[in-house]
Coordinates of C-alpha atoms in Angstrom, one line a residue:
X18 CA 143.1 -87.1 20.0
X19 CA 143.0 -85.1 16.7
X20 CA 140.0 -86.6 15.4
X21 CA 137.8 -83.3 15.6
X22 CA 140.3 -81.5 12.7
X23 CA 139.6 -83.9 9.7
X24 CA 135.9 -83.7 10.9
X25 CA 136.1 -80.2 10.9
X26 CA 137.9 -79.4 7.7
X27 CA 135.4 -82.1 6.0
X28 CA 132.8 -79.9 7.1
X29 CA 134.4 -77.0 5.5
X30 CA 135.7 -78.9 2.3
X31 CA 131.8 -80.0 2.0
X32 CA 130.2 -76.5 2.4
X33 CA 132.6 -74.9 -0.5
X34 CA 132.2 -78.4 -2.3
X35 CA 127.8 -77.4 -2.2
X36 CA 128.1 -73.8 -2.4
X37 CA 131.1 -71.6 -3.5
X38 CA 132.5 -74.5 -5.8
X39 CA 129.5 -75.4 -7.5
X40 CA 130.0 -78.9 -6.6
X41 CA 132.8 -79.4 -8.7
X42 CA 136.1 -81.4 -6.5
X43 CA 138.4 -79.8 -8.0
X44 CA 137.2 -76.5 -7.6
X45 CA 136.7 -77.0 -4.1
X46 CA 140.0 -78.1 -3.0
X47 CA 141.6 -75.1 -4.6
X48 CA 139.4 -72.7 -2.6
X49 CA 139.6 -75.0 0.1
X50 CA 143.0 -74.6 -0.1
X51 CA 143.2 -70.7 -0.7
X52 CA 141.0 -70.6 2.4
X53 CA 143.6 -72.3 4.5
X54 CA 146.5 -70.6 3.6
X55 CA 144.5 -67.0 3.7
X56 CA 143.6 -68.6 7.5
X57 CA 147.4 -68.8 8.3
X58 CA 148.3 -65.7 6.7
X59 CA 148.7 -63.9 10.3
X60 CA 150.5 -66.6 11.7
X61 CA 153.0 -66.4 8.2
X62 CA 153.1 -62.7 9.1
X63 CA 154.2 -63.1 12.8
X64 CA 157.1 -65.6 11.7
X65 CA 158.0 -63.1 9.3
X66 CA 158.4 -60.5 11.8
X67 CA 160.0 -62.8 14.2
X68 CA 162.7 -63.4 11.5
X69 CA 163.2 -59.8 11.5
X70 CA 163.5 -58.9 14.8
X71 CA 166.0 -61.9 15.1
X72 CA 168.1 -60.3 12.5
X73 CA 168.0 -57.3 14.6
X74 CA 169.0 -58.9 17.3
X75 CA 171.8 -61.2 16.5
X76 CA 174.7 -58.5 17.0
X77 CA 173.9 -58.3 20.2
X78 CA 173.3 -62.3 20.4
X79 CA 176.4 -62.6 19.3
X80 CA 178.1 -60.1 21.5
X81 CA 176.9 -62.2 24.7
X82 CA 178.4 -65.2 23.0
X83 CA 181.3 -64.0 22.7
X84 CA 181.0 -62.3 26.5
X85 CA 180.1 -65.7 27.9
X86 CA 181.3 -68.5 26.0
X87 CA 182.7 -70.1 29.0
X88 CA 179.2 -69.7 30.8
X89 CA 176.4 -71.6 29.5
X90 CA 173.7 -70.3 32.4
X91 CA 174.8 -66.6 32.3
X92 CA 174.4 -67.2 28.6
X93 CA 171.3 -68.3 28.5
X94 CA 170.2 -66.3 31.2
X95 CA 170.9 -63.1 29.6
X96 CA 169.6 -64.3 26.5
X97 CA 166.2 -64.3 28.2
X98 CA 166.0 -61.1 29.2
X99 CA 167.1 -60.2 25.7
X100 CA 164.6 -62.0 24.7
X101 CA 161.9 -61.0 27.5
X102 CA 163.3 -57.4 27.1
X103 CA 162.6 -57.2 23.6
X104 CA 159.2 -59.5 23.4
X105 CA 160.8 -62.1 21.4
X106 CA 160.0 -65.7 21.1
X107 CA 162.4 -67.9 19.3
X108 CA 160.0 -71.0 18.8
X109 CA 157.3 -68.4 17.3
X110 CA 158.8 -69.1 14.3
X111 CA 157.7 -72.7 14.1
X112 CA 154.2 -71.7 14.6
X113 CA 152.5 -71.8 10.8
X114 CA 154.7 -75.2 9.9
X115 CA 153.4 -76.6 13.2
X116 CA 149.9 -75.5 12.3
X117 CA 149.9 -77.0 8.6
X118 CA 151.5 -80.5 9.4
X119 CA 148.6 -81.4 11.4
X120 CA 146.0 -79.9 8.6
X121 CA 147.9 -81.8 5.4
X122 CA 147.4 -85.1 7.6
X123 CA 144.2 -84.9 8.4
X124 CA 143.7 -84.0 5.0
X125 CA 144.6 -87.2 3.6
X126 CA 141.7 -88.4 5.9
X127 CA 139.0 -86.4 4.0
X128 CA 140.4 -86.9 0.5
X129 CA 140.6 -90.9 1.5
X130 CA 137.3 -91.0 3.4
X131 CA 134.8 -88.3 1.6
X132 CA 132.0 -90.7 2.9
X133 CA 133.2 -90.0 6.6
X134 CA 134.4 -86.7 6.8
X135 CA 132.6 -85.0 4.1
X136 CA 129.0 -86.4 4.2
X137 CA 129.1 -87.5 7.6
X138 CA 127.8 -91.1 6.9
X139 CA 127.6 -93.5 10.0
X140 CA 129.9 -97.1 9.9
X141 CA 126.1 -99.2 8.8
X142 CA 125.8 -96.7 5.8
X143 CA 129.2 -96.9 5.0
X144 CA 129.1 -100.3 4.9
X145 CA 126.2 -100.7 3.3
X146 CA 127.8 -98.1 0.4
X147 CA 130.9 -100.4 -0.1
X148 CA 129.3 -104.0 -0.1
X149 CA 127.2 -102.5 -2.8
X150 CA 130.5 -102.0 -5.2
X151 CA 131.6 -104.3 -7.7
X152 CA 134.7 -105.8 -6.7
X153 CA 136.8 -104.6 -9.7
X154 CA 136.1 -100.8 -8.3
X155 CA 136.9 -101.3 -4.7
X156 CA 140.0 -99.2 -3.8
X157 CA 142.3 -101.8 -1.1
X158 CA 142.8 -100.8 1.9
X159 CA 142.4 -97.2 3.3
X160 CA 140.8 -95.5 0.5
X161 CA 138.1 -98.1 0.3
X162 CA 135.2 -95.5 0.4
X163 CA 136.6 -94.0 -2.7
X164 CA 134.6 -96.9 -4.6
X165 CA 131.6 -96.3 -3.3
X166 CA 131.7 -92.4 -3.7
X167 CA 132.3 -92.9 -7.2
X168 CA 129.9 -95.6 -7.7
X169 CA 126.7 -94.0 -5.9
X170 CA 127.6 -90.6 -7.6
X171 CA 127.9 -89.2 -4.1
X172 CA 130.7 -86.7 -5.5
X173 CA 131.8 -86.0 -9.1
X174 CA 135.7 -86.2 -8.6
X175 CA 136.5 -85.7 -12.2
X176 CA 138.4 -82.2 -12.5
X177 CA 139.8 -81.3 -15.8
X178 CA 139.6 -84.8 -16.9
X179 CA 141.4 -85.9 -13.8
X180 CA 139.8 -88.7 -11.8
X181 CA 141.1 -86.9 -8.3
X182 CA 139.8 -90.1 -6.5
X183 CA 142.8 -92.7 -8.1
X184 CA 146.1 -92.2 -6.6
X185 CA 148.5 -91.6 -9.5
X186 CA 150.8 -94.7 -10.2
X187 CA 154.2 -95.2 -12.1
X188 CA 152.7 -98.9 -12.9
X189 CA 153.3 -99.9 -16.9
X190 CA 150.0 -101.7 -16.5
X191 CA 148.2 -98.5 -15.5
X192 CA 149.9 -95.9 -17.8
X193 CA 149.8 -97.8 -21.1
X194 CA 147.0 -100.9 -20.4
X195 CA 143.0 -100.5 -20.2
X196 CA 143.4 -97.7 -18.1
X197 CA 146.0 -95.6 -19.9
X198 CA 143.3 -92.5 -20.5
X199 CA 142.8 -92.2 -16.4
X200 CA 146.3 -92.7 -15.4
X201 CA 148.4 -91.1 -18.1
X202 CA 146.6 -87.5 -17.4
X203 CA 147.0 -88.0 -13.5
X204 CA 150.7 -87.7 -13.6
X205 CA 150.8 -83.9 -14.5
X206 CA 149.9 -83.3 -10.9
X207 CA 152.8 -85.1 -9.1
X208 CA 154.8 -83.2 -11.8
X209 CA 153.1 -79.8 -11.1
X210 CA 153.5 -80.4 -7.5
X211 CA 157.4 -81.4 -7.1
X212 CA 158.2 -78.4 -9.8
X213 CA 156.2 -75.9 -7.6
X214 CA 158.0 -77.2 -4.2
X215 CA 161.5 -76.9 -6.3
X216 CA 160.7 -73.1 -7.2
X217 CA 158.8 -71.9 -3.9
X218 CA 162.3 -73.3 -1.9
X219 CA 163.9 -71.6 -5.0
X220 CA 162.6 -68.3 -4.1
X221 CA 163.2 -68.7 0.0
X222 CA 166.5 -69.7 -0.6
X223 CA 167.0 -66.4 -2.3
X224 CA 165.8 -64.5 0.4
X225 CA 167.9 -66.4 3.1
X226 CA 171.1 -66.0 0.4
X227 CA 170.1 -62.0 0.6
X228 CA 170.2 -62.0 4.3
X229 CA 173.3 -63.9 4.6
X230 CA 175.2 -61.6 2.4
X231 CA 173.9 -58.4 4.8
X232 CA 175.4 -60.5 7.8
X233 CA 178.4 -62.3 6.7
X234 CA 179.6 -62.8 10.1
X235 CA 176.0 -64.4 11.1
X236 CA 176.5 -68.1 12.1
X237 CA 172.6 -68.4 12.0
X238 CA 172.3 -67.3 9.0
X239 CA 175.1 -70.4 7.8
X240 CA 172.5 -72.2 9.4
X241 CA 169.8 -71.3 7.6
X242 CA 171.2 -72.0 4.6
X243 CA 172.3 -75.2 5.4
X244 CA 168.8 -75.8 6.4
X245 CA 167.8 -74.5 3.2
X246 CA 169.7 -76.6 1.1
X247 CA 168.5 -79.8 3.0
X248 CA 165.0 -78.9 2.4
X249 CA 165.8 -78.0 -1.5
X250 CA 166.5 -81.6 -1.5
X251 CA 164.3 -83.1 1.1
X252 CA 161.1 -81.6 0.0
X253 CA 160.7 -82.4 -3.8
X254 CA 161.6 -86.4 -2.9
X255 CA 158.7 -86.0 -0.2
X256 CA 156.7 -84.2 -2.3
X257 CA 157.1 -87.4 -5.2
X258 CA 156.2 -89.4 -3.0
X259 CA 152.8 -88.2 -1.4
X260 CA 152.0 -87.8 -4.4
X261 CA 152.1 -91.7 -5.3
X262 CA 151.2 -92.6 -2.0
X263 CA 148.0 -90.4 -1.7
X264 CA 144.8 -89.5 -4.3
X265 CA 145.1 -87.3 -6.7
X266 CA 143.0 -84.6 -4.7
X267 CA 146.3 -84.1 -2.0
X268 CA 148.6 -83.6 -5.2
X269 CA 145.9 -80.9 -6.3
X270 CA 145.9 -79.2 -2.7
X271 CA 149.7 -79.6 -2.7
X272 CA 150.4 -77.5 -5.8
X273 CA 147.7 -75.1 -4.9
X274 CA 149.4 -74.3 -1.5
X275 CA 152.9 -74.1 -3.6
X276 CA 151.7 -71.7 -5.9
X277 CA 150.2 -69.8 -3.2
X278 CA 153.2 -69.7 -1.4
X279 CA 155.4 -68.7 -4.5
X280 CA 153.1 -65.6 -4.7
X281 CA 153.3 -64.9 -1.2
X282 CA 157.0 -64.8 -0.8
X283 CA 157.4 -63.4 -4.2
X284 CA 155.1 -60.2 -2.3
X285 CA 157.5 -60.5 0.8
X286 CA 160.6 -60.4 -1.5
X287 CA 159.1 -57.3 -3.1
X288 CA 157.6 -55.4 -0.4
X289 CA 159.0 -56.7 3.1
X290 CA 162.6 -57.3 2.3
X291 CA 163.0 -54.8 -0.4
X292 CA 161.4 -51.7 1.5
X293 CA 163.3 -53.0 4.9
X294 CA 166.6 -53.0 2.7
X295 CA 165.6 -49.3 1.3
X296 CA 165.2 -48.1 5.0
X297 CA 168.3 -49.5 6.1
X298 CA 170.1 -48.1 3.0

């Protein structure tokens, strides 16, 4: 059903790869990533201004709570004209993480299957790629076009002296055997990648802490930072392991996004929340 988005993002991912990236991998998932997040950047701005105009209107939430506790329908009847009143939509918030689930997925289909998604080669010359690969490069499974890519010099995938084709691997055969110089190197990104995830919920949790203090008496802000603690947890396991799980190339766009997304609510922090705070003071 979703087919057409890895297709499509191959296309992109091969147009910076040829032209903007100077056909360097690396270089291309980093603007490919940059181009993503600059492509959500509205939708980040409407959740932010969704979470502010909840904030503004949570007294008056509350108020109807209170008012109709004993009433769910009323409740939730007033609650949309609030809502309708005020041109507020409480799922708008979702939007952007709703929007990049679907895009890091179909991701792991262009990083896996470059041949495919990429280059646009059809199942014969796929084949015909694969069978032509010694045995001992064949990647199982999934990722076996990553083989062939490397083999046929269809795409230079080194970046930094990182093969971002291999899927980085705790294995003592693979870290300190024949392969030690490929495998040893690959493990800064799943380190980059969960220490980015730590500090970018670092830095939300901050500004849901700041919020919380301004409304003490805010249950949905308690909830947000339960939510927020769940996720301080929840996220750099995930993170650790997509980025065993996965090519190197996803750990890459992983810790790009992250440090994008640091910066970004580092600029909220600053200029959103601050100047809102100053106005309000």
């Amino acid at each position: 059903m979703f087919s057409f988005i890895p297709k499509f993002l191959g296309i992109i991912l091969n147009f910076i790869y040829e032209n903007l990236a100077f056909k360097n991998y690396g270089l291309a998932i980093i603007l490919f990533t940059i181009f993503v997040k600059l492509l959500l950047l509205p939708l980040t701005i409407k959740q932010i201004k969704s979470t502010a105009k909840m904030q503004e209107l949570q007294p008056i939430i509350q108020e109807l709570q209170r008012k109709y506790k004993n009433d769910t329908n009323k409740l939730n009847e007033e609650l949309m004209k609030l809502y309708t009143e005020h041109k507020y939509n409480p799922a708008s918030g979702c939007l952007p993480l709703l929007v990049q689930i679907p895009i890091l997925f179909s991701l792991i289909y262009v990083i896996g299957q470059p041949l495919t998604y990429m280059f646009g080669y059809s199942i014969e010359e796929i084949k015909t790629f694969i069978e032509a690969v010694p045995d001992e490069m064949k990647v199982p499974g999934f990722y076996a076009q990553l083989g062939a890519v490397n083999f046929h010099n269809i795409l230079n995938m080194n970046f930094l002296g990182l093969d971002l084709g291999a899927i980085p691997s705790l294995s003592p055969g693979k870290l300190f055997g024949e392969e030690m110089l490929k495998y040893l190197p690959l493990l800064i990104l799943p380190i980059l990648s969960v220490t980015s995830t730590i500090l970018s919920n670092k830095l939300m949790m901050m500004s849901t802490m700041r919020k919380n203090d301004d409304n003490k008496n805010d249950k949905s802000q308690d909830v947000a930072m339960a939510m927020n603690r769940n996720m301080a947890i929840i996220a750099p396991l995930m993170t650790l392991w997509v980025s065993f799980q996965f090519p190197a190339g996803l750990g890459l766009y992983w810790f790009t996004s992250n440090v994008f997304q640091i910066f970004q609510q580092l600029y909220i922090n600053k200029y959103i929340v601050n100047k809102k705070e100053v106005k309000e003071g």
